[in-house]
XYZ file of C-alpha atoms in Angstrom:
163
model
C 0.000 0.000 0.000
C 1.176 3.507 -0.839
C 2.023 5.657 2.173
C 0.570 9.132 1.780
C 1.484 12.276 3.657
C -1.317 14.794 3.226
C -0.136 18.407 3.306
C -2.792 21.087 3.620
C -2.272 24.827 3.625
C -4.376 26.753 6.120
C -5.253 30.368 5.418
C -8.329 32.529 5.995
C -10.839 29.695 5.756
C -10.518 26.730 8.102
C -13.617 25.239 6.421
C -11.808 25.192 3.074
C -9.036 22.988 4.485
C -11.447 20.704 6.348
C -13.972 20.372 3.522
C -11.338 19.571 0.910
C -9.930 16.764 3.066
C -13.416 15.378 3.585
C -14.198 15.464 -0.146
C -10.933 13.739 -1.034
C -11.674 10.888 1.360
C -15.374 10.700 0.469
C -14.637 10.397 -3.241
C -11.747 7.977 -2.673
C -9.279 10.296 -4.357
C -6.356 8.668 -2.533
C -4.867 5.320 -3.528
C -3.364 4.352 -0.217
C -3.492 5.155 3.442
C -2.992 8.664 4.751
C -0.547 8.091 7.590
C 0.482 11.674 8.227
C -1.155 15.060 7.917
C 0.810 18.305 7.935
C -0.970 21.628 8.292
C 1.136 24.536 7.061
C -0.078 27.943 8.137
C 1.120 31.426 8.921
C 1.419 32.914 12.388
C -1.787 34.961 11.948
C -3.837 31.727 11.701
C -2.212 29.824 14.570
C -5.284 30.235 16.808
C -7.503 28.061 14.560
C -5.059 25.137 14.414
C -6.594 23.184 17.347
C -10.045 23.217 15.736
C -8.690 22.212 12.336
C -6.655 19.367 13.856
C -9.727 18.155 15.743
C -11.850 18.216 12.575
C -9.236 16.388 10.475
C -8.846 13.788 13.225
C -12.635 13.225 13.365
C -12.943 12.901 9.579
C -9.981 10.526 9.463
C -11.493 8.360 12.184
C -14.784 8.128 10.246
C -12.784 6.635 7.352
C -10.798 4.246 9.539
C -7.627 6.326 9.471
C -5.452 7.390 12.402
C -2.827 9.688 10.875
C -0.281 11.595 12.887
C -1.231 15.276 12.578
C 1.381 18.013 12.854
C 1.343 21.748 12.294
C 4.066 23.925 10.815
C 3.700 27.632 11.540
C 5.558 30.037 9.273
C 6.042 33.756 9.991
C 3.467 35.837 8.086
C 4.297 36.367 4.393
C 7.645 34.590 4.658
C 8.151 32.923 1.292
C 11.791 32.042 1.991
C 11.017 30.371 5.321
C 8.085 28.498 3.746
C 10.290 27.370 0.858
C 12.920 26.036 3.266
C 10.382 24.244 5.488
C 8.620 22.585 2.529
C 11.955 21.427 1.093
C 12.961 19.935 4.461
C 9.618 18.194 4.989
C 9.313 16.892 1.440
C 12.886 15.510 1.621
C 12.096 13.751 4.893
C 8.889 12.307 3.460
C 10.579 11.089 0.272
C 13.331 9.449 2.295
C 10.652 7.778 4.452
C 8.939 6.272 1.411
C 5.950 8.609 1.367
C 4.177 10.154 -1.565
C 2.734 13.617 -1.001
C -0.841 14.790 -1.443
C -0.992 18.587 -1.467
C -4.109 20.691 -0.837
C -3.676 24.372 -1.730
C -7.342 25.378 -1.286
C -7.060 27.513 1.840
C -3.441 28.593 1.465
C -2.157 32.115 1.043
C 0.193 33.023 -1.793
C 3.530 32.658 0.012
C 2.670 29.138 1.155
C 1.065 28.024 -2.101
C 3.973 29.262 -4.216
C 6.594 27.693 -1.960
C 4.746 24.366 -1.789
C 4.308 24.099 -5.548
C 7.891 25.141 -6.306
C 9.210 22.473 -3.932
C 6.703 19.811 -5.035
C 8.343 19.699 -8.477
C 11.289 17.764 -7.054
C 9.439 15.209 -4.932
C 6.979 12.299 -5.297
C 3.591 14.031 -5.360
C 0.415 12.066 -6.109
C -1.923 15.051 -6.270
C -2.137 18.826 -5.962
C -5.747 19.795 -5.349
C -7.811 22.934 -5.136
C -11.510 22.920 -4.295
C -13.428 25.943 -5.538
C -16.468 27.406 -3.836
C -18.627 28.713 -6.658
C -21.219 30.479 -4.509
C -20.024 32.793 -1.759
C -23.307 32.226 0.132
C -21.747 29.057 1.586
C -18.336 30.083 2.975
C -18.432 28.713 6.521
C -20.332 25.466 6.340
C -19.450 21.794 6.450
C -19.011 20.076 3.099
C -22.316 18.211 3.309
C -24.266 21.457 3.757
C -23.004 22.917 0.471
C -24.434 21.757 -2.865
C -21.971 19.359 -4.479
C -21.994 21.190 -7.827
C -20.820 24.330 -5.987
C -17.586 22.629 -4.831
C -15.641 21.313 -7.824
C -12.329 19.683 -6.951
C -9.424 20.144 -9.358
C -6.349 17.935 -9.278
C -3.653 19.835 -11.148
C -1.806 16.582 -11.819
C -4.928 15.117 -13.467
C -7.160 12.269 -12.359
C -10.064 11.904 -14.725
C -13.458 13.541 -14.210
C -13.030 16.602 -12.019
C -16.478 18.073 -12.474
C -17.666 16.592 -9.169
């Protein structure tokens, strides 16, 4: 079985990070077990980390997963620090036999850019972004938002992405 380390970027919307993870698991978008989850965020969003960790843990449990969940907090708007931390983590994961699943949905520019630049050199199984097509639903759980309003795009390709 493929070992997956799921890396999510947390920005303004905690729901975006949580809902994307839920949709990925619900639609069986992973071909292996998620053994680790890393939440990258900036200092300004540190306060929401406990709630996001709790939500990801609960969703994982519902799917029979018990991943180790860790947070990496980067100084606000620090592209160079983010770049270094992604390179270090991705190297460690590669050396540990992991493939990386990257969610950029909630991330801010410095984190998204650094993650994608570093991902080019490492084993990445997906890079996803879930859009929210109607701003009337910003802070709701995935199941309370119409499915057609939350298309998931895998930038590495994986068939029908209109769901």
